PDB file of C-alpha atoms in Angstrom:
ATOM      1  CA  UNK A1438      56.093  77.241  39.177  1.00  0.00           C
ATOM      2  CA  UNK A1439      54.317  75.729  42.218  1.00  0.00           C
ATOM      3  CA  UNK A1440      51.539  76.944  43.915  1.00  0.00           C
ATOM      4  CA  UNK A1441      50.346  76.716  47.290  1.00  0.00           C
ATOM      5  CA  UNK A1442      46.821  74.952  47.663  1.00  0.00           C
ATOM      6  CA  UNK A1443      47.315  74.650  51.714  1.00  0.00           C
ATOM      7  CA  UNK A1444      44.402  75.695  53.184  1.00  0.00           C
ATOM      8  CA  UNK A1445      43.094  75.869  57.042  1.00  0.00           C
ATOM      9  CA  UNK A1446      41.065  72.786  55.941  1.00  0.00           C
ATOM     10  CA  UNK A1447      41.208  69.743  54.133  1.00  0.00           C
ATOM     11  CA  UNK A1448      37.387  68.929  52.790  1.00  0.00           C
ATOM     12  CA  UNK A1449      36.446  65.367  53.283  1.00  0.00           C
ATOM     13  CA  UNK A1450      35.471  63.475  50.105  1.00  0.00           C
ATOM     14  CA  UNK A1451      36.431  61.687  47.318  1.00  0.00           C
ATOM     15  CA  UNK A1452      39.278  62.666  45.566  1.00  0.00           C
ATOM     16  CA  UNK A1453      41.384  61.428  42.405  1.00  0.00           C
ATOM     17  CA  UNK A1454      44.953  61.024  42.438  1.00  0.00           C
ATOM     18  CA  UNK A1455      46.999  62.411  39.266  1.00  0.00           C
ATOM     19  CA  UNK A1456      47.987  58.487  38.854  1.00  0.00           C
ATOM     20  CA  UNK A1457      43.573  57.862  38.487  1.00  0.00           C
ATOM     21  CA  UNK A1458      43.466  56.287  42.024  1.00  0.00           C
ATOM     22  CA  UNK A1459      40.192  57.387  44.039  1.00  0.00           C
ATOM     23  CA  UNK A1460      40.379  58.002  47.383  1.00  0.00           C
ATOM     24  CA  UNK A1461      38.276  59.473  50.599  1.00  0.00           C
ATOM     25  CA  UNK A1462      39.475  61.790  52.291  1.00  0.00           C
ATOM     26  CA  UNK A1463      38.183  60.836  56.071  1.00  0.00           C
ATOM     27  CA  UNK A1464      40.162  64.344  57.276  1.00  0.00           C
ATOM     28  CA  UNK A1465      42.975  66.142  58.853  1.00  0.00           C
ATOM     29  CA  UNK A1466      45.407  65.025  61.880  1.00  0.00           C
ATOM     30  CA  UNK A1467      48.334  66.590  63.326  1.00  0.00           C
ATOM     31  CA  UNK A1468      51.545  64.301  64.080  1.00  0.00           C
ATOM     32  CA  UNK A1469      51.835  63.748  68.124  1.00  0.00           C
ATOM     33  CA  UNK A1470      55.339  64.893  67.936  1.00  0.00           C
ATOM     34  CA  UNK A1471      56.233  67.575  65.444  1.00  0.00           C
ATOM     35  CA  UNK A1472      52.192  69.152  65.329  1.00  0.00           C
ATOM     36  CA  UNK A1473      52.914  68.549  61.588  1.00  0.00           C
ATOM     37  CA  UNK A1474      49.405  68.543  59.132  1.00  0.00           C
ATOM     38  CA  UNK A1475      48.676  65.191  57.948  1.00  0.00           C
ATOM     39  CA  UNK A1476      45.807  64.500  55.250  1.00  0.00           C
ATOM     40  CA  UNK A1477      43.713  60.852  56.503  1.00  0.00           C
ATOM     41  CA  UNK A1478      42.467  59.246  53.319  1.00  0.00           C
ATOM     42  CA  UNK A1479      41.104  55.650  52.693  1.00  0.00           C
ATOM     43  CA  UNK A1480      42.114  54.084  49.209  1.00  0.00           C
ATOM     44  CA  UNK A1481      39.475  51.633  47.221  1.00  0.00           C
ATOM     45  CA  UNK A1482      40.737  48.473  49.291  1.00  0.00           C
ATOM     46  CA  UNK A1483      39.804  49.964  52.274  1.00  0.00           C
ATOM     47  CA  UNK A1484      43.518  50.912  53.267  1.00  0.00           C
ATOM     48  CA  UNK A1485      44.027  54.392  55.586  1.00  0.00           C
ATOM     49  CA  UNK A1486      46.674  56.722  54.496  1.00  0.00           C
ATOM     50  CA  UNK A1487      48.471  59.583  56.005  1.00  0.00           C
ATOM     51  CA  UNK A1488      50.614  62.449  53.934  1.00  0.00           C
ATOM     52  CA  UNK A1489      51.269  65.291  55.206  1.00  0.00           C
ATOM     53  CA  UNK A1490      48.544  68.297  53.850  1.00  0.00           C
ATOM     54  CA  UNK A1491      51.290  70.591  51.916  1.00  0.00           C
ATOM     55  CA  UNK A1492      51.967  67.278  50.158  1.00  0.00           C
ATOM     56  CA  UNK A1493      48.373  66.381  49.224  1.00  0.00           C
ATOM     57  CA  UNK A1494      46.889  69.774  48.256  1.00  0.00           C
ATOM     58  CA  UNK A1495      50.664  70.277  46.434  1.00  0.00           C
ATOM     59  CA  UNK A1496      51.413  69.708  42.623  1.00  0.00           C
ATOM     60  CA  UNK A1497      53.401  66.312  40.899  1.00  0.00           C
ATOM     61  CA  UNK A1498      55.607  66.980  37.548  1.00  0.00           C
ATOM     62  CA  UNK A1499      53.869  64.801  34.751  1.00  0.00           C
ATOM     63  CA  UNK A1500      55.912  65.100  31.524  1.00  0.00           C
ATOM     64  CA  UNK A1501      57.303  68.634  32.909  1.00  0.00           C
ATOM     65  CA  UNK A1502      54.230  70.089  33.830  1.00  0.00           C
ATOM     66  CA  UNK A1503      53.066  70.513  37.228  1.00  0.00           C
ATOM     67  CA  UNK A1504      49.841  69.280  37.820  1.00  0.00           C
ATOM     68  CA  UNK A1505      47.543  68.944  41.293  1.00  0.00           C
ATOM     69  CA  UNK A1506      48.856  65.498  43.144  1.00  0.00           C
ATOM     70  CA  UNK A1507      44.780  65.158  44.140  1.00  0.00           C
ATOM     71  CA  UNK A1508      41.679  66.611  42.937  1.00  0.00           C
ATOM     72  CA  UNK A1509      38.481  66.669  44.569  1.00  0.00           C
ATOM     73  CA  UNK A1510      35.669  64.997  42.924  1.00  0.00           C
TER      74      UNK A1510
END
């Protein structure tokens, strides 16, 4: 069963992705339009990324077992 992780506030930091990327997370945005929470994060080659916070600080399925999609180092 999922759980919810979402909290008021994402921490900045480094962070590893279920896959073993490491990221930073630089911090939180809302979308202009829809007010929707986004997590910022910066991969290794310098590259900004947005995904919205439920999404980050939600679970992936690895071999039927949900597991955190990031975990803070």
């Amino acid at each position: 069963m999922r759980q919810n992780r979402v909290m008021d506030t994402l921490e900045p930091g480094a962070y590893i992705h279920y896959k073993g990327g490491r990221y930073d997370v630089v911090g939180d945005a809302r979308h202009s339009e829809t007010e929707e929470r986004l997590a910022v994060y910066r991969s290794a080659d310098g590259s900004l990324w947005v995904r919205p916070l439920d999404m980050f600080l939600g679970e992936a399925i690895v071999d039927g077992v949900a597991v955190p999609r990031f975990t803070k180092l």
